[in-house]
Tab-separated table of C-alpha atoms in Angstrom:
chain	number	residue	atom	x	y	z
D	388	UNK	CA	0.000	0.000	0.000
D	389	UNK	CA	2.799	2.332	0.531
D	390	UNK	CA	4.003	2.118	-2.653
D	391	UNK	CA	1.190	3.337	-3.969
D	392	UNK	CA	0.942	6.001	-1.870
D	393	UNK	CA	4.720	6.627	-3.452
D	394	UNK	CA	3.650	6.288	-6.852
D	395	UNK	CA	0.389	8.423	-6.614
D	396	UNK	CA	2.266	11.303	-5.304
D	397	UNK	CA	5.105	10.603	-7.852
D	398	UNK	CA	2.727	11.190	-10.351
D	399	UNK	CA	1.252	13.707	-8.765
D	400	UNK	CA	4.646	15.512	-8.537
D	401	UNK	CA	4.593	15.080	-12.619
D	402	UNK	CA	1.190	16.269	-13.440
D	403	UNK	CA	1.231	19.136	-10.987
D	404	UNK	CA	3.510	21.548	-12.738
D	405	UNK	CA	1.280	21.611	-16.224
D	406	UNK	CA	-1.433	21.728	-14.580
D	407	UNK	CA	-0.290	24.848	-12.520
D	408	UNK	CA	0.436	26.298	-16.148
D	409	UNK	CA	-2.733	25.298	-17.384
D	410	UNK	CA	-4.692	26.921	-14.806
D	411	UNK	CA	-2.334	30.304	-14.683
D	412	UNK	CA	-2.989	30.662	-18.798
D	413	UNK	CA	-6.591	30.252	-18.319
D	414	UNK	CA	-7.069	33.012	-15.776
D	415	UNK	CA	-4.437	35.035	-17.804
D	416	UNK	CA	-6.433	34.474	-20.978
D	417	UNK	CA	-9.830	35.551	-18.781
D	418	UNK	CA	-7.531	38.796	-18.246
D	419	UNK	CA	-6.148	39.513	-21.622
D	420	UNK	CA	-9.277	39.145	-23.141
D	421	UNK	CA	-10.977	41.855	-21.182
D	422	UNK	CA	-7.989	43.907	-21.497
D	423	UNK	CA	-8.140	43.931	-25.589
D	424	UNK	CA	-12.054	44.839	-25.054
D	425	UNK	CA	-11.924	47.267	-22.692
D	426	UNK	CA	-9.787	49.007	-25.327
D	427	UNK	CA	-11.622	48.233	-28.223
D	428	UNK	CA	-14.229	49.846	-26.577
D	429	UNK	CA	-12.175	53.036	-25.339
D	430	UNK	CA	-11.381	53.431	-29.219
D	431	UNK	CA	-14.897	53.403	-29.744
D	432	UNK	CA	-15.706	56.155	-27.476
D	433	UNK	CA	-13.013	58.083	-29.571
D	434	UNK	CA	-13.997	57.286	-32.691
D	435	UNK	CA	-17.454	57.101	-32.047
D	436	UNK	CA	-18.016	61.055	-32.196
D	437	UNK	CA	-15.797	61.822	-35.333
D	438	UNK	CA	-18.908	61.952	-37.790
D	439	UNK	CA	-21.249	64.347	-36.099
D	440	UNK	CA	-18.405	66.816	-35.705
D	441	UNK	CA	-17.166	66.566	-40.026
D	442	UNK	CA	-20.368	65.570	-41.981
D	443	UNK	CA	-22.747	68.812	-40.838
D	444	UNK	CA	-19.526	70.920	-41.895
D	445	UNK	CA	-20.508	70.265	-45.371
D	446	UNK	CA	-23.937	69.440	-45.544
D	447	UNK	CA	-23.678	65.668	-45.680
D	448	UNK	CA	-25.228	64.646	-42.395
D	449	UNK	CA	-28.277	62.724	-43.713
D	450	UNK	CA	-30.997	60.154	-41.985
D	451	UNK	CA	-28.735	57.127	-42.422
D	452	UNK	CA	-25.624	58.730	-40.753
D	453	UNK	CA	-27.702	60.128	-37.953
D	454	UNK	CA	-28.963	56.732	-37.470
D	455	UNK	CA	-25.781	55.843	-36.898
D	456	UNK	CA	-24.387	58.731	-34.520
D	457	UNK	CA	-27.083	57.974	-32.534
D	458	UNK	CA	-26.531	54.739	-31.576
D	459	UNK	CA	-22.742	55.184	-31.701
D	460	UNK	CA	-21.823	58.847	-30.679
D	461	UNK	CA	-22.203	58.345	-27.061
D	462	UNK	CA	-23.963	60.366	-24.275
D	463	UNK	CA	-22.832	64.152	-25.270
D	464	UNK	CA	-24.813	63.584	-28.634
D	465	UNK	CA	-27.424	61.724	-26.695
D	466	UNK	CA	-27.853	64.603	-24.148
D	467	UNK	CA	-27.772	67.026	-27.256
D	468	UNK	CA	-30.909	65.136	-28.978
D	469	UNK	CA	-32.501	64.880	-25.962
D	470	UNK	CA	-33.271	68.699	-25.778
D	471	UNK	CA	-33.850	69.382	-29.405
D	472	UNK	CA	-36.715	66.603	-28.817
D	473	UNK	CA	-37.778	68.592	-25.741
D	474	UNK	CA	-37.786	71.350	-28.282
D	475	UNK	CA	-40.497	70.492	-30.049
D	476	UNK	CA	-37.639	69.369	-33.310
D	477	UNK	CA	-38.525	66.020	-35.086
D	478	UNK	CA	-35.398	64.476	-35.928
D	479	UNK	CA	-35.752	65.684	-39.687
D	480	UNK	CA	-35.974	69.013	-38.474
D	481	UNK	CA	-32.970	68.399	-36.682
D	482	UNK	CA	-30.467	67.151	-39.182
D	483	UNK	CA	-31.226	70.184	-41.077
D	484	UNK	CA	-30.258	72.645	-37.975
D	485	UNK	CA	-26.968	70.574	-37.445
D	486	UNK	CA	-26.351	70.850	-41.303
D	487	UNK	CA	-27.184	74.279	-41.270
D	488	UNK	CA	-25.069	75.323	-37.983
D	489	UNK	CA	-21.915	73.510	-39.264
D	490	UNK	CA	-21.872	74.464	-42.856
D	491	UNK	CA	-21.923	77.965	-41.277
D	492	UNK	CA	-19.067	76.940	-38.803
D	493	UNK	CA	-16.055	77.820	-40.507
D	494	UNK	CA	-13.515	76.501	-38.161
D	495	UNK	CA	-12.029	72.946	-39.264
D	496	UNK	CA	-11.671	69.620	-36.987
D	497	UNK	CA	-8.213	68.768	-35.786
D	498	UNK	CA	-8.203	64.633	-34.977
D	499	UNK	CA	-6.076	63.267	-33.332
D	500	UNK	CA	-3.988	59.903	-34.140
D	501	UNK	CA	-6.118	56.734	-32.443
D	502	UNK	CA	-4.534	53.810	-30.726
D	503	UNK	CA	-4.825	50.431	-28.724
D	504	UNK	CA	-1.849	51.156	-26.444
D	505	UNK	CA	-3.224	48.198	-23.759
D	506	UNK	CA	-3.392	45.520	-26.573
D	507	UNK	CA	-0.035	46.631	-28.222
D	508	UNK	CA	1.129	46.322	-24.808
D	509	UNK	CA	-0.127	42.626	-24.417
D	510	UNK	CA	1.021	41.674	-28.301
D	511	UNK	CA	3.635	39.020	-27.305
D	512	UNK	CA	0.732	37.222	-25.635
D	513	UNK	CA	-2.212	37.432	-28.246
D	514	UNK	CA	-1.841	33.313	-29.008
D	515	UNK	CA	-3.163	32.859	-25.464
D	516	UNK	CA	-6.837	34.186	-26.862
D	517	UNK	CA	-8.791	33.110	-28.992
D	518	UNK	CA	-7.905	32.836	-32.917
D	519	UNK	CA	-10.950	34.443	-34.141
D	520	UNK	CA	-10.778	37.380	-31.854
D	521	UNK	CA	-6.861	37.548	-32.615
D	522	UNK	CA	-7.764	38.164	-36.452
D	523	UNK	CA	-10.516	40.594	-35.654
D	524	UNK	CA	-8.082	42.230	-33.538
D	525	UNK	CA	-5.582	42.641	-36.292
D	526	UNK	CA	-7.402	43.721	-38.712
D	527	UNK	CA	-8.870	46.309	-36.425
D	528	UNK	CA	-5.544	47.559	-36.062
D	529	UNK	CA	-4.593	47.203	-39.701
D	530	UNK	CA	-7.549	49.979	-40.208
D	531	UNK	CA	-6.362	51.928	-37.672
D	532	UNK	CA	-2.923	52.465	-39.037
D	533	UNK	CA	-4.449	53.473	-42.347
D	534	UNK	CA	-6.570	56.122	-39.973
D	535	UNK	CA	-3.640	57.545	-38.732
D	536	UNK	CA	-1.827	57.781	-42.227
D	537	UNK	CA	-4.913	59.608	-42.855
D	538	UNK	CA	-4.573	61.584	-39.911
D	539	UNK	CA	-0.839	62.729	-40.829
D	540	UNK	CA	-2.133	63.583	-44.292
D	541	UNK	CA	-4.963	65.544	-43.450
D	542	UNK	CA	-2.136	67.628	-40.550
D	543	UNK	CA	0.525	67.821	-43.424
D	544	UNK	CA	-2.226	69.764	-45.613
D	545	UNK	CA	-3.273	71.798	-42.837
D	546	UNK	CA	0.079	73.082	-42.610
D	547	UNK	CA	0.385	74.186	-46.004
D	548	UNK	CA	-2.512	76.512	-45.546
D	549	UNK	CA	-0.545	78.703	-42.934
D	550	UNK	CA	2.444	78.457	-45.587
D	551	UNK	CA	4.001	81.955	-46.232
D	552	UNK	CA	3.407	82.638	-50.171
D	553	UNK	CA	0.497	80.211	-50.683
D	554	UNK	CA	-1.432	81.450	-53.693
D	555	UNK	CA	-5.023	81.419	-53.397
D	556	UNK	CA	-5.022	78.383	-56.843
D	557	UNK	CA	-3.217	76.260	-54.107
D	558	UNK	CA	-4.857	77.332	-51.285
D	559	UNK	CA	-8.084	76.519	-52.618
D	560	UNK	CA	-6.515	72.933	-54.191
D	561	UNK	CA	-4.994	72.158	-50.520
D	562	UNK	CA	-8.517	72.956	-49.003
D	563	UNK	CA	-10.323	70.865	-51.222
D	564	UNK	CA	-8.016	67.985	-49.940
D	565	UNK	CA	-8.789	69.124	-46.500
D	566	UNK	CA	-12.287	68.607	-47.220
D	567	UNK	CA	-12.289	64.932	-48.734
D	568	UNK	CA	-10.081	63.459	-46.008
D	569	UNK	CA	-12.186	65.159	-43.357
D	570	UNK	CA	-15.092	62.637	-44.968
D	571	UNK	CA	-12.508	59.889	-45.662
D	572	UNK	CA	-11.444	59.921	-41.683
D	573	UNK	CA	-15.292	60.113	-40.701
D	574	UNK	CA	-15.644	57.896	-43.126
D	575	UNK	CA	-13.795	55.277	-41.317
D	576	UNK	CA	-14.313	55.793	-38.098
D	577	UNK	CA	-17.411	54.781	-38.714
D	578	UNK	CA	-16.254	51.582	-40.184
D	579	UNK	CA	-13.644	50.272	-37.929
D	580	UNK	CA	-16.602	51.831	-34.993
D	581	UNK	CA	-18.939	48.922	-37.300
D	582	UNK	CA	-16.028	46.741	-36.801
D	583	UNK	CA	-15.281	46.732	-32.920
D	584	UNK	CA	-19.723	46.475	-31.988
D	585	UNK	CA	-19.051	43.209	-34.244
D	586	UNK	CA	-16.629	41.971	-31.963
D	587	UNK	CA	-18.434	43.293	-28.356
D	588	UNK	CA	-21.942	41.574	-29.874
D	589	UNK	CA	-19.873	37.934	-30.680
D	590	UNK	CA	-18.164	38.093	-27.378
D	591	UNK	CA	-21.612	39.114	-25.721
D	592	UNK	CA	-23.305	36.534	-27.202
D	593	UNK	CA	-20.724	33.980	-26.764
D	594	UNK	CA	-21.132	34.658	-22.917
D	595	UNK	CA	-24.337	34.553	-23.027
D	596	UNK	CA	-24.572	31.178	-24.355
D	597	UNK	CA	-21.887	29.920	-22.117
D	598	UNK	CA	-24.373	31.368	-19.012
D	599	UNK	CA	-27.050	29.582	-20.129
């Protein structure tokens, strides 16, 4: 009998260590996933606003965009709709003032570059989640880049504008540029906004299910 006291804490001894390992990378899987969408979701709230502040500037804010900002643009715009309601303004009437108020708003947006600092941070351990989210993730991030390249762009014509010497053919050429990536960057905010509620509603759902 003792020695199978022996050999059951022999093997014991041999199972205990990846077993250890397998419980630490669960719990640190747990972590990292709520880590990558907490910041998805902090990018959201950052993106999330970029269209109501460029598409009334010229005119373009129209039902199917307001749609959107609405369910996207957080609690400032919700606040905001709240009392033109209150108002007496139906939403039509609305996206007319907004158009009307920014086309007259000559002052231009200034964005600023986005990130996922908290996930860039974790990168070395992104094959602990999973692979789905992992390629969500990435491509996520592969729009985001092309934001911010965007972002530089739309700075680098800025700057010409206060150039000494500009002539007014180039000033106007350099402002029309200003113009279409204003709409390009809104433009994808709203996408890569489309594609981070894709992720939060699978990983809602999956938890959901796993609940039940």
């Amino acid at each position: 009998m003792e020695f199978i006291y022996i050999g059951f804490g022999w093997l014991l001894g041999l199972l205990a260590p990846a077993l250890t390992k397998r419980i630490a990378d669960y719990y640190e899987k747990q972590n990292l996933e709520k880590i990558i969408l907490n910041d998805l979701k902090d990018l959201k709230k950052r993106l999330g606003p970029i269209p109501y502040l460029v598409y009334p500037k010229y005119g373009k804010l129209d039902k199917e965009i307001f749609d959107w900002i609405k369910d996207n643009a957080g609690i400032d715009f919700q606040t905001s709709l709240k009392e033109f309601i209150e108002q007496g303004l139906t939403e039509a009437q609305v996206i007319t003032y907004l158009n009307t108020i920014g086309q007259q708003n000559g002052t231009l947006n200034y964005f600023k570059k986005m990130n996922l600092f908290a996930t860039d941070s974790h990168f070395t351990k992104l094959s602990l989640i999973d692979k789905v989210l992992v390629e969500k993730v990435l491509e996520i991030k592969f729009h985001v880049q092309a934001l911010n390249e965007d972002i530089d762009s739309f700075r680098d014509d800025l700057k010409m504008t206060f150039m000494p010497g500009i002539t007014t053919e180039n000033y106007r050429i350099v402002s029309a540029e200003i113009d279409k990536k204003s709409l390009m960057i809104a433009k994808k905010s709203m996408f890569i906004t489309d594609k981070i509620n894709e992720i939060l509603s699978s990983r809602e759902e999956l938890v959901r299910i796993e609940n039940n």
